[in-house]
XYZ file of C-alpha atoms in Angstrom:
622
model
C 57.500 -43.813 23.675
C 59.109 -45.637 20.926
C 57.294 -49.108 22.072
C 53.690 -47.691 21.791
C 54.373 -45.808 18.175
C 54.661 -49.242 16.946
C 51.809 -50.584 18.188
C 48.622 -51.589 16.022
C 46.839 -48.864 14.829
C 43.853 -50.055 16.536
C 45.206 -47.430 19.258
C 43.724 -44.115 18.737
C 45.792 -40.755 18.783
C 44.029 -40.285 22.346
C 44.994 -43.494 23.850
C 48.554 -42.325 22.302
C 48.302 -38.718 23.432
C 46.908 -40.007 26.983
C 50.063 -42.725 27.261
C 52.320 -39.907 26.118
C 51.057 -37.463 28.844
C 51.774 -39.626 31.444
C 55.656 -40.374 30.312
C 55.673 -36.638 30.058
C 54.970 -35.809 33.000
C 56.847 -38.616 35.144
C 59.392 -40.094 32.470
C 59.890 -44.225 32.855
C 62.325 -46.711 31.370
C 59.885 -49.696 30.861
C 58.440 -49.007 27.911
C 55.459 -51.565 28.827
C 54.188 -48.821 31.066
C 53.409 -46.547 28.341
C 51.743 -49.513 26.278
C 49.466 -50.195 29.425
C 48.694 -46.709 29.616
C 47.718 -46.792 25.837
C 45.759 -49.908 26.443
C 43.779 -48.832 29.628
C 42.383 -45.933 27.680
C 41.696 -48.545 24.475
C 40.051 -50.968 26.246
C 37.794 -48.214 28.370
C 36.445 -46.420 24.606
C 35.699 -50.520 24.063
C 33.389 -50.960 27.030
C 35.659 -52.144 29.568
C 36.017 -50.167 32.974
C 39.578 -51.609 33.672
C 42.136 -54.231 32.110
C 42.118 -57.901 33.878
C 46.131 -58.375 34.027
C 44.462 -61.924 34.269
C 43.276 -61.822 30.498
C 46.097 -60.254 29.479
C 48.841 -62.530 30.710
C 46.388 -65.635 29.774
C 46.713 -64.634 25.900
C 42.419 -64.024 26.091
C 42.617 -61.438 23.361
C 39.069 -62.201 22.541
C 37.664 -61.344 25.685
C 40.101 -57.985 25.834
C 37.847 -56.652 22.787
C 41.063 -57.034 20.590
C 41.829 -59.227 17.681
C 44.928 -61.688 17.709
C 46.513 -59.407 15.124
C 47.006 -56.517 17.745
C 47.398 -58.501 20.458
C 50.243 -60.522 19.605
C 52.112 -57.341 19.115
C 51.856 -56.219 22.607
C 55.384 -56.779 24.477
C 55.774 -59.966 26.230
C 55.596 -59.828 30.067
C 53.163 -56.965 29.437
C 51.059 -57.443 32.545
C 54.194 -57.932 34.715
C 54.968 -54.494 33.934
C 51.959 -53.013 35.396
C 53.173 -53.771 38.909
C 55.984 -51.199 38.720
C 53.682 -48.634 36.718
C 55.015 -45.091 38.500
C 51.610 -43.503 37.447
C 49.386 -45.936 40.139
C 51.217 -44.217 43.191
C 49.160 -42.111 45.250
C 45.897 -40.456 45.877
C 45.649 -38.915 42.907
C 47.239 -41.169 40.332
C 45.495 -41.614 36.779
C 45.919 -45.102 37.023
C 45.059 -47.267 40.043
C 46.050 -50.917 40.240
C 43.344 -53.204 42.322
C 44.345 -56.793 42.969
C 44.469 -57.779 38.801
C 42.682 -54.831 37.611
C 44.264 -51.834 36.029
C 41.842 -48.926 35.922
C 41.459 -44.888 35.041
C 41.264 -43.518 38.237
C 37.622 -42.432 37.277
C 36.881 -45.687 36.905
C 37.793 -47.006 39.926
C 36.206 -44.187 41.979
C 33.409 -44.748 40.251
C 32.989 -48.789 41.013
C 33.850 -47.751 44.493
C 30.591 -45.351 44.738
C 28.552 -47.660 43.609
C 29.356 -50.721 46.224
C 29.434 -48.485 48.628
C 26.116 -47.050 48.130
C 24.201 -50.153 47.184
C 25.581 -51.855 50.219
C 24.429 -48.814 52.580
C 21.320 -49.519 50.904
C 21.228 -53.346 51.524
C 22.242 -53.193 55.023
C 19.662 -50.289 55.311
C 16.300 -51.898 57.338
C 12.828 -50.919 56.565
C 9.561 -52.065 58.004
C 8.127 -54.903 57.066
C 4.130 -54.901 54.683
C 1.840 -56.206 57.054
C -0.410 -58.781 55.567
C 2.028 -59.155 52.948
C 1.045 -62.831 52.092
C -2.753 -61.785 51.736
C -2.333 -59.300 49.741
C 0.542 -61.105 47.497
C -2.098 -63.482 46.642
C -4.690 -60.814 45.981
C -2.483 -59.429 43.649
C -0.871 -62.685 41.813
C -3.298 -65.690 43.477
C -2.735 -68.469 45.252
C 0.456 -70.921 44.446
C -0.947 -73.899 45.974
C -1.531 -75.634 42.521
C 1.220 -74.523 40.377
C 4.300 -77.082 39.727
C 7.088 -74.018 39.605
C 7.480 -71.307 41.754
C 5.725 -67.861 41.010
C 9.260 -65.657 40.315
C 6.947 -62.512 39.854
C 4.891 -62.877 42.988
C 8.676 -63.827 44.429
C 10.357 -60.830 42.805
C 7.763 -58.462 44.550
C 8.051 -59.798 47.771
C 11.752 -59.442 47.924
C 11.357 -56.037 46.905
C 9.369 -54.912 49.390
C 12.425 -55.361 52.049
C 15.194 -53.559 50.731
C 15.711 -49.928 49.009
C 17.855 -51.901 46.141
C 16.058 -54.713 44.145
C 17.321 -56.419 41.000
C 14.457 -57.788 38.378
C 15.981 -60.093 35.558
C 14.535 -61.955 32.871
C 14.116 -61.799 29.049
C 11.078 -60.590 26.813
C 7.626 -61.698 27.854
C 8.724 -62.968 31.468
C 6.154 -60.010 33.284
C 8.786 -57.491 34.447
C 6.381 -54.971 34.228
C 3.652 -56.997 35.264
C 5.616 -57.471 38.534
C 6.402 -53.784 38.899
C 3.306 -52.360 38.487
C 1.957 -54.939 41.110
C 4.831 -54.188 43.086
C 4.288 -50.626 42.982
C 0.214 -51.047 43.845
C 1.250 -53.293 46.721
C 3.552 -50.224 47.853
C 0.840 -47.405 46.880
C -1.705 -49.442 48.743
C 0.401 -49.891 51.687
C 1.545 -46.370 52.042
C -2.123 -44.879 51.805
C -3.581 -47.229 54.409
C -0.831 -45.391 57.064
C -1.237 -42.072 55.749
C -4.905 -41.530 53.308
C -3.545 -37.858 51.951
C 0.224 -39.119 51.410
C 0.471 -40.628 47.935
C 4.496 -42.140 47.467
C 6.385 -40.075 45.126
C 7.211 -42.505 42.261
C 9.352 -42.354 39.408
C 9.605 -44.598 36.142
C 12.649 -44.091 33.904
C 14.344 -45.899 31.490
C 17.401 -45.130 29.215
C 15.731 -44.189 26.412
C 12.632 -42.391 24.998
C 11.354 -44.984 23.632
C 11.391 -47.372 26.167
C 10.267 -44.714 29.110
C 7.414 -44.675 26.355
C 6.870 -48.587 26.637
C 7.354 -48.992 30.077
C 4.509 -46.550 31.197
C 2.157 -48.234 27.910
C 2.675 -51.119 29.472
C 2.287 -50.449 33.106
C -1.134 -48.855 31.974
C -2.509 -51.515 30.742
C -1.088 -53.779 33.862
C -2.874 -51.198 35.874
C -6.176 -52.337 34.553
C -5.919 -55.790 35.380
C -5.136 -55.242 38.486
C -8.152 -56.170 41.603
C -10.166 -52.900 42.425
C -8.613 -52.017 45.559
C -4.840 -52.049 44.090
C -5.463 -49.837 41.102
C -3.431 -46.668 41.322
C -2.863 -43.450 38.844
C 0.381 -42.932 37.645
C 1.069 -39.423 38.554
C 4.296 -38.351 36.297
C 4.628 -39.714 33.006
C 7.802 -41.885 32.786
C 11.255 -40.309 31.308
C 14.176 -41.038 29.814
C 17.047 -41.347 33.111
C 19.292 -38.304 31.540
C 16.031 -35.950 31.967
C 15.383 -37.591 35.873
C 18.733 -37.271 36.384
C 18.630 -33.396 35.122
C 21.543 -33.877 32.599
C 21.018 -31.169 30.071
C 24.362 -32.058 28.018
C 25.969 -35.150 26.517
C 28.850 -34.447 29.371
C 27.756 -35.496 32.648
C 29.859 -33.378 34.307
C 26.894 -30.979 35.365
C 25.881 -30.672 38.644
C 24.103 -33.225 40.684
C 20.776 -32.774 41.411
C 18.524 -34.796 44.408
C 16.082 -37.148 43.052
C 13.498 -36.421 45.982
C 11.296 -39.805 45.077
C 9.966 -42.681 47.341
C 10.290 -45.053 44.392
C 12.493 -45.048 41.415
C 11.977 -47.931 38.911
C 14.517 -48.054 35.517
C 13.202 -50.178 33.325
C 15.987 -51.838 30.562
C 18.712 -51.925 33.153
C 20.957 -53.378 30.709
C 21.550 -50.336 29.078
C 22.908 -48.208 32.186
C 26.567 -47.355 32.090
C 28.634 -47.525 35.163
C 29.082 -43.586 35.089
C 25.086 -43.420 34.602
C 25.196 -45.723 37.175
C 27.511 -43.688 39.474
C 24.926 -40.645 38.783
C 21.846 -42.303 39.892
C 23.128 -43.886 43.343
C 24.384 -40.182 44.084
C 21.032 -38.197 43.298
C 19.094 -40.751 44.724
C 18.256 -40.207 48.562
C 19.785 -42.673 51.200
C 15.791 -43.927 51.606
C 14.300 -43.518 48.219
C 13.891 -47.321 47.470
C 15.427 -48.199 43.902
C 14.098 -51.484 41.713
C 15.824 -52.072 38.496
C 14.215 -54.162 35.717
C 16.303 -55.519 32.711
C 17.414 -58.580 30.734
C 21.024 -59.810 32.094
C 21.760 -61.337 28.722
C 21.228 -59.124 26.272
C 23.921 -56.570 24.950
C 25.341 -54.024 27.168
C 25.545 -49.781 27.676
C 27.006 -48.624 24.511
C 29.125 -46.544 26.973
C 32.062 -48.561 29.491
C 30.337 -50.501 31.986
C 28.857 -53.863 32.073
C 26.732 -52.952 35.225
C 23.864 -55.142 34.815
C 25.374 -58.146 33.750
C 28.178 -58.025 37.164
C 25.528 -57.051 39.673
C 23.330 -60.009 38.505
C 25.898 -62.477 38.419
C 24.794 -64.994 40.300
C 21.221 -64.666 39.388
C 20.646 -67.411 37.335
C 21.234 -69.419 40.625
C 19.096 -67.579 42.931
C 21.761 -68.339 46.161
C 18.953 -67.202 48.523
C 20.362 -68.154 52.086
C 18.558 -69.963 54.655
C 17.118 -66.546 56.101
C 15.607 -66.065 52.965
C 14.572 -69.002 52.081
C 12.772 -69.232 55.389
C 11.071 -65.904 54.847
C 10.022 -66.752 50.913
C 8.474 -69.917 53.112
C 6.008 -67.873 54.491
C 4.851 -66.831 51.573
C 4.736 -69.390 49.033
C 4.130 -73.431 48.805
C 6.542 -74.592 46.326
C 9.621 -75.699 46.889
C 12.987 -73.304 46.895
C 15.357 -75.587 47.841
C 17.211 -75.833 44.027
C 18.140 -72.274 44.645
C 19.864 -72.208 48.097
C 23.089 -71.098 48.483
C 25.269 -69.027 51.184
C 24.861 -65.803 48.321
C 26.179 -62.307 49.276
C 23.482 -59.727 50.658
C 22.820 -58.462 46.695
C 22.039 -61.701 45.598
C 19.074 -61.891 48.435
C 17.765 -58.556 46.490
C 17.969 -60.010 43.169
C 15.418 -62.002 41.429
C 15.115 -64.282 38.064
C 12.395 -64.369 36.144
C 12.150 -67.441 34.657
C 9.020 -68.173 32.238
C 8.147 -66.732 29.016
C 4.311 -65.619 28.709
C 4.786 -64.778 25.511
C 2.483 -65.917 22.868
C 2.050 -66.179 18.959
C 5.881 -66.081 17.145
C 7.285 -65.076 20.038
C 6.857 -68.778 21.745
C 9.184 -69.823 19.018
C 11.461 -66.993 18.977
C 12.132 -67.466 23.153
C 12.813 -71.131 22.291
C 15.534 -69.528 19.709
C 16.629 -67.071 21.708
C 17.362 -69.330 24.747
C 19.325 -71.785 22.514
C 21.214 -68.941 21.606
C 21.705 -67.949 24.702
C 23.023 -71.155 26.127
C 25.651 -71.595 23.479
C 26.914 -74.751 24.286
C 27.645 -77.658 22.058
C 24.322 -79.272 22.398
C 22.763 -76.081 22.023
C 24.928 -75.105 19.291
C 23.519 -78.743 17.015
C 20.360 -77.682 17.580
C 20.548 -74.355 16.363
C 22.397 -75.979 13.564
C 19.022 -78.308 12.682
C 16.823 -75.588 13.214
C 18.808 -73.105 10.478
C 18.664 -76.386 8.254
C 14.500 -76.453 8.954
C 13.750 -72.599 8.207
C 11.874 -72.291 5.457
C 12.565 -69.692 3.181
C 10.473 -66.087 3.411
C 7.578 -65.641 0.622
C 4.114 -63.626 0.932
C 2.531 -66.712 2.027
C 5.196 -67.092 4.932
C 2.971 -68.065 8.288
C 6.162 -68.643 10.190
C 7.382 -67.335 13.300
C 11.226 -67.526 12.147
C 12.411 -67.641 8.410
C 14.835 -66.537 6.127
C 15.741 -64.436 3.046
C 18.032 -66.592 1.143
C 20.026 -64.311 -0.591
C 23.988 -63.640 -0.969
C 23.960 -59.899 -1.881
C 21.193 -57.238 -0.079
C 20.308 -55.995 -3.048
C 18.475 -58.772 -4.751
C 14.885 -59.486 -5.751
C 13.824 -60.910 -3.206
C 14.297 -58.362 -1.190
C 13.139 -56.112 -2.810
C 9.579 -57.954 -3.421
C 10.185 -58.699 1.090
C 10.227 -54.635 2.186
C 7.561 -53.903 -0.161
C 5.441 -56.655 1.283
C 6.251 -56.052 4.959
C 5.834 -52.376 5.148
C 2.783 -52.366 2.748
C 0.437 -51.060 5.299
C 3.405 -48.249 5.515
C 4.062 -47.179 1.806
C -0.171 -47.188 1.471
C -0.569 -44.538 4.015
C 2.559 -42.498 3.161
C 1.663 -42.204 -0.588
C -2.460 -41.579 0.462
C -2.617 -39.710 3.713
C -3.393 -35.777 3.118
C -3.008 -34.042 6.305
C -4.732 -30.569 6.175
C -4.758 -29.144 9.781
C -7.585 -26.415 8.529
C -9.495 -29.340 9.134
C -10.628 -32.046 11.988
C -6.970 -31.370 13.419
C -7.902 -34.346 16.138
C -8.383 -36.672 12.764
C -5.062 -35.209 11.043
C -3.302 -36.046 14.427
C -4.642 -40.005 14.203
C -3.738 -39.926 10.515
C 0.089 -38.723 11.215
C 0.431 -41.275 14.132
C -0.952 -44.275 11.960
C 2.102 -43.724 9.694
C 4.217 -43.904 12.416
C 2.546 -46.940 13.728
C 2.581 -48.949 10.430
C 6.423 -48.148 9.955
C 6.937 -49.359 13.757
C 5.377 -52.449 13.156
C 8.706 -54.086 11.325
C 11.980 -52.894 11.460
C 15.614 -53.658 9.747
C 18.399 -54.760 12.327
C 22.063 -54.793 11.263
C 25.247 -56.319 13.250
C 27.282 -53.384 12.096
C 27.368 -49.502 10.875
C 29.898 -50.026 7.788
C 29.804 -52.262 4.836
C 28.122 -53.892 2.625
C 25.529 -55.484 4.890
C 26.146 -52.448 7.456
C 23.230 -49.553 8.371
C 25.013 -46.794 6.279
C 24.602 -49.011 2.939
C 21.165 -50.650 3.820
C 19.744 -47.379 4.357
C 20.230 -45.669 1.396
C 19.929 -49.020 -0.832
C 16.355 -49.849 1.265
C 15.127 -46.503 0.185
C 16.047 -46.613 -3.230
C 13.886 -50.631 -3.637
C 11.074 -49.009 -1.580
C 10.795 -46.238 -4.792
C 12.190 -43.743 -2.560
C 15.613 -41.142 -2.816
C 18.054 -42.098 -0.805
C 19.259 -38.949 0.551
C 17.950 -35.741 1.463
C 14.317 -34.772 3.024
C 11.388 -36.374 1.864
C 7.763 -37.603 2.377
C 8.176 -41.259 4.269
C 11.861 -41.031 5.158
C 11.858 -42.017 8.221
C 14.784 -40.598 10.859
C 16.345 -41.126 13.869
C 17.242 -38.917 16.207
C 21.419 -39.192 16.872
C 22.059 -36.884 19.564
C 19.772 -35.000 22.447
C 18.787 -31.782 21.684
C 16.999 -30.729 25.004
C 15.667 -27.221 22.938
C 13.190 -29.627 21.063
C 12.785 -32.008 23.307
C 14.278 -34.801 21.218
C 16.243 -37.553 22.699
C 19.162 -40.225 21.007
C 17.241 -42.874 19.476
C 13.609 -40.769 18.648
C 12.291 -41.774 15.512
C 10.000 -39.888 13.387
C 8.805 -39.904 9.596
C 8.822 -37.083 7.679
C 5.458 -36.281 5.710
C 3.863 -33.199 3.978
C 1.949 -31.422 6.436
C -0.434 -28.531 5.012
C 1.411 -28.431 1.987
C 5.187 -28.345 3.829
C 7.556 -30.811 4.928
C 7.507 -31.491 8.520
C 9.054 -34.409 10.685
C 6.000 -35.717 12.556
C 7.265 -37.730 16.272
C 4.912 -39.817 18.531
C 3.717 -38.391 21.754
C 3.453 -40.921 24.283
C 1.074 -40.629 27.439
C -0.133 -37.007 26.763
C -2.778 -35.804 28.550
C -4.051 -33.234 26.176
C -4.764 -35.779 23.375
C -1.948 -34.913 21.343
C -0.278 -37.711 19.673
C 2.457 -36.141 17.313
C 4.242 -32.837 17.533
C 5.794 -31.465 14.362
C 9.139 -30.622 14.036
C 10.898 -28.490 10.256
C 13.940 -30.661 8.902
C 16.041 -27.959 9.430
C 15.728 -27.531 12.520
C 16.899 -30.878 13.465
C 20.379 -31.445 13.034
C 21.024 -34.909 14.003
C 19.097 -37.717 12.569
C 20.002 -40.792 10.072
C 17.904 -42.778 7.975
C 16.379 -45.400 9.798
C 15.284 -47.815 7.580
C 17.770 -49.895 9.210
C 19.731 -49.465 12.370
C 21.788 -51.394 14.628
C 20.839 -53.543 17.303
C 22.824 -52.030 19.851
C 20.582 -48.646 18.999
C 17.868 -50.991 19.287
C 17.359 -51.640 22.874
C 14.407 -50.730 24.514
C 12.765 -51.071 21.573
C 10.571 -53.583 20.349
C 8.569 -54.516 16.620
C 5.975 -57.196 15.694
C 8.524 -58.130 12.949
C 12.260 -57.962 12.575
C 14.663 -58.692 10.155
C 17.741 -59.523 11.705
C 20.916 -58.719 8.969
C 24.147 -60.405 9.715
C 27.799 -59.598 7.773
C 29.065 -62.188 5.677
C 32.794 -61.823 7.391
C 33.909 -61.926 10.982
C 33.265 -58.924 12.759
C 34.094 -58.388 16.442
C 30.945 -57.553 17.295
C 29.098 -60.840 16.718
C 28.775 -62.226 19.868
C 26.040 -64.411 21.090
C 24.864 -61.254 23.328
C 24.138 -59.252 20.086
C 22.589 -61.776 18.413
C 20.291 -62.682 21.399
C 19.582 -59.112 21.792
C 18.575 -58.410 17.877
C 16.395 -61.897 18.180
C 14.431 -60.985 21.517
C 13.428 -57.202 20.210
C 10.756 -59.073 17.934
C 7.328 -59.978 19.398
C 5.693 -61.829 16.788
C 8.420 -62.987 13.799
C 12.089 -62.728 12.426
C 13.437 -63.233 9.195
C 17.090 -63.572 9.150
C 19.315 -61.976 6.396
C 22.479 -64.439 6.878
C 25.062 -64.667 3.852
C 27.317 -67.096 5.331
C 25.558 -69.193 8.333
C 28.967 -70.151 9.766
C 29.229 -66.941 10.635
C 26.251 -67.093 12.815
C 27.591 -70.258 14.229
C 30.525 -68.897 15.398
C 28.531 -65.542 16.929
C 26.626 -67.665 18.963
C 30.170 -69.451 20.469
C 31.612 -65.860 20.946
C 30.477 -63.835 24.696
C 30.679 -60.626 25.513
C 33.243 -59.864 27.714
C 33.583 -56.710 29.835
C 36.565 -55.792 32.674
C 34.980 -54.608 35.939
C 35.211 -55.276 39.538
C 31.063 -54.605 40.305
C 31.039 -58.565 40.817
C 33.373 -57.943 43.755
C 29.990 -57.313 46.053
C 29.356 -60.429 45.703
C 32.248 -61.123 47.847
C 30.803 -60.072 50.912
């Protein structure tokens, strides 16, 4: 074990103690096997599902999550070694070696589940709408005049053939639009063969808060929708642990049938491949499965890069001729930039490809798809348009600015938070709430504090530091006139871990206030029928939560604010990739202000993608 003692520290006593197992309990002479033992388990608490031999022997230390530092002191030959790795060998092993991918045996079970069931799924046939066409263009119009096709009124027809649908495309491109007409098409289909039989339908999405947004926002599609589609959502949506009955952070516990017609998870992106794993298995062989999400932005904090490998091709469309003769018969425009010979997945997976967003966020999608691109061309123009921001004062009308400032705690900054969270501080320092009276009026008091903090929100590239969460939080609090620890009125907290006894889920946020007299943390409920719109929870009872004046972007997904301030470190961190960066940008609707000490830094983000080891893509193959 000599060889991985002296590795970088970057490896953790458990990728140590996992390596030393191993030799322990069937002793080997190369020491490179016990380094690639140590490595599999690094690279797996970094994202990655497996280690790509390929990357390894190439010298792609970037895209192995590890800096040059480490990775030049890995043994040379390294990934030659893993052929003769004794702990790959048989059907048990802890290690399994596929092609050029060296995986946890966990892993690779898991990946294998999940081909196998989304390809029993795609090569599962169901009947066909009838009078699909007619009521396609009830539901999004005709096409005949429009000089691009219609990717939502596309993206619903496809999913009305197949149990396993893909939906990708970043903020404002009508996801939800197109699954709530999707779903109306199905409801309205399903009740003209059987009046009493209303589908069983299920809307999920990783989080709390964006089960939350995804049933606000399928409400309010609901309305717009022609007379004789409208439908009533009959279960509010949830966060995918509670569908998927896990009442622990270990999702070990036993699986439990998801007896739905329709399951729809919004923010896809977010979905681990052991998540993953879980839903295919609970789901029923017919219960028909559409995912929505945004391809590009950042993925599960957890290993797994699901999203991003089952939508691989995407961006291409390679719809075959079968399915380009189908979409025929339903549209006028011309498909023909989008054939290819694509594998079945890709005939089940749709782009969509135009922003509807207005206000800032025209801007900020023209930003965000520069970003996205990140090639040179790209990269210049970025460059200009830093050089054209205008710097951030009260008067500021702009969609995208910037706090020019070298240290957080300047000025400026202070004079920014008080001015952008005005409407905030007011309330906090005026609202009474005495439930002996008009409790319905105390209720709307209590959730407009919560709304007015929602409206902007502090978004940092890192936890440590001086421009990381843990600072920013306590030195935000102290230049908004607050303490900055401890309970008090306006701090407000996010939730860190489930706790299914209160019904609080990683990621809530609430704000504490002083409710008859006492402090209480006040959350937002979302789509209750009894008109209550916060419950009350005692700080002591909750044993979880940070400050949340500031929190990371990776915690932000699924969320969304009228106004963000996106904070950037002034060193090299490996975190800055052009998906993070692209991910903080697109959760603002109407304007961002960047916090950027050193704009090379940004520069080189934006050349930097993610990069996570997998073998999902290999369904593509086929």
């Amino acid at each position: 074990m000599s060889k991985s003692n002296e590795l970088n520290p970057a490896f953790t006593r458990f990728d140590r103690a996992f390596a030393e197992f191993l030799q322990e309990k069937e002793p080997s002479l190369d020491a490179g096997h016990t380094v690639l033992a140590a490595l599999v388990s690094h690279l797996y608490l970094k994202g990655h599902t497996c280690l790509d031999l390929n990357l390894l022997s190439g010298g792609d230390w970037s895209s192995l999550s590890l800096d040059k530092e480490t990775y030049n002191l890995l043994p040379k030959g390294l990934a030659q070694s893993a052929y003769t790795i004794p702990w790959k060998e048989g059907e048990n092993s802890p290690l399994v070696l596929d092609g050029q991918l060296l995986y946890l045996r966990k892993n690779w079970e898991a990946e294998r589940r999940i081909i196998e069931s989304i390809r029993n799924r795609l090569n599962t046939t169901i009947p066909a709408i009838p009078d699909l066409a007619q009521d396609l263009d009830q539901l999004f119009g005709s096409d005949k005049d429009l000089d691009q096709p219609d990717w939502q009124k596309l993206a619903c027809a496809v999913a009305t053939r197949g149990l396993f649908t893909l939906i990708t495309g970043g903020p404002g491109t009508g996801k939800t639009t197109t699954v709530t007409k999707l779903i109306s098409l199905l409801v309205s289909h399903s009740l003209k063969q059987t009046p009493t039989s209303f589908p069983r339908i299920a809307l999920c999405a990783p989080t709390g808060k964006a089960a939350a947004r995804l049933g606000a926002s399928i409400g309010d599609a609901i309305g717009a929708l022609p007379e004789q589609f409208r439908f009533e959502i009959k279960e509010n949506p949830i966060t995918l642990h509670k569908l998927l009955q896990i009442r622990s952070d270990d999702d070990s516990s036993e699986l439990k049938p998801l007896l739905y017609d329709v399951i729809v998870i919004d923010e896809a992106s977010m979905i681990s491949l052991h998540l993953m794993d879980r839903l295919l298995a609970s789901a029923t062989p017919n219960t028909r499965l559409i995912f929505l999400g945004d391809q590009d932005q950042l993925a599960s904090v957890e290993a797994g890069a699901v999203m991003g490998q089952l939508c691989l091709h995407a961006k291409n469309g390679n719809y075959s001729p079968a399915t380009l003769k189908w979409l025929k018969t339903l549209t006028t425009q011309d498909l023909s930039e989008w054939a290819r010979l694509g594998s079945q997945l890709s005939q089940q997976t749709v782009m969509l490809r135009r922003s509807y967003r207005v206000e800032g966020g025209g801007v900020i999608h023209q930003w965000a798809q520069t970003i996205n691109k990140g090639d040179d061309e790209d990269l210049k123009s970025l460059k200009r348009n830093w050089s054209e921001l205008k710097i951030w004062s009260t008067q500021s009308e702009e969609a995208i600015d910037r706090l020019d400032i070298k240290i957080f705690n300047d000025p400026s900054t202070k004079e920014f938070l008080n001015e952008v969270w005005r409407k905030y501080l007011d309330l906090v320092h005026t609202v009474q709430l005495d439930f002996s009276k008009d409790e319905q009026a105390q209720q709307q008091s209590a959730k407009s504090v919560l709304n007015a903090f929602a409206e902007f929100q502090v978004l940092c590239a890192v936890r440590e530091g001086p421009w990381g969460v843990s600072h920013l939080n306590k030195l935000i609090a102290h230049l908004l006139g607050f303490q900055d620890e401890g309970w008090y009125v306006g701090r407000p907290v996010m939730v860190t871990r489930n706790n299914y006894h209160l019904d609080l889920r990683n990621g809530d946020v609430g704000v504490c206030l002083m409710k008859n007299g006492e402090l209480r943390v006040a959350f937002p409920v979302d789509g209750s029928s009894d008109g209550v719109l916060v419950r009350w929870i005692h700080p002591s009872r909750i044993d979880s939560v940070d400050s949340v004046f500031a929190m990371t972007v990776h915690k932000s997904q699924g969320s969304e604010f009228n106004h963000v301030c996106l904070v950037l470190p002034e060193r090299r961190a490996a975190v800055l990739t052009r998906e993070l960066i692209y991910t903080g940008l697109t959760r603002a609707k109407k304007k961002i202000t960047w916090v950027v000490p050193d704009e090379r830094e940004l520069f080189k983000a934006v050349q930097t993608k993610l990069s996570r080891s997998g073998g999902l893509s290999c369904i593509h193959n086929s």
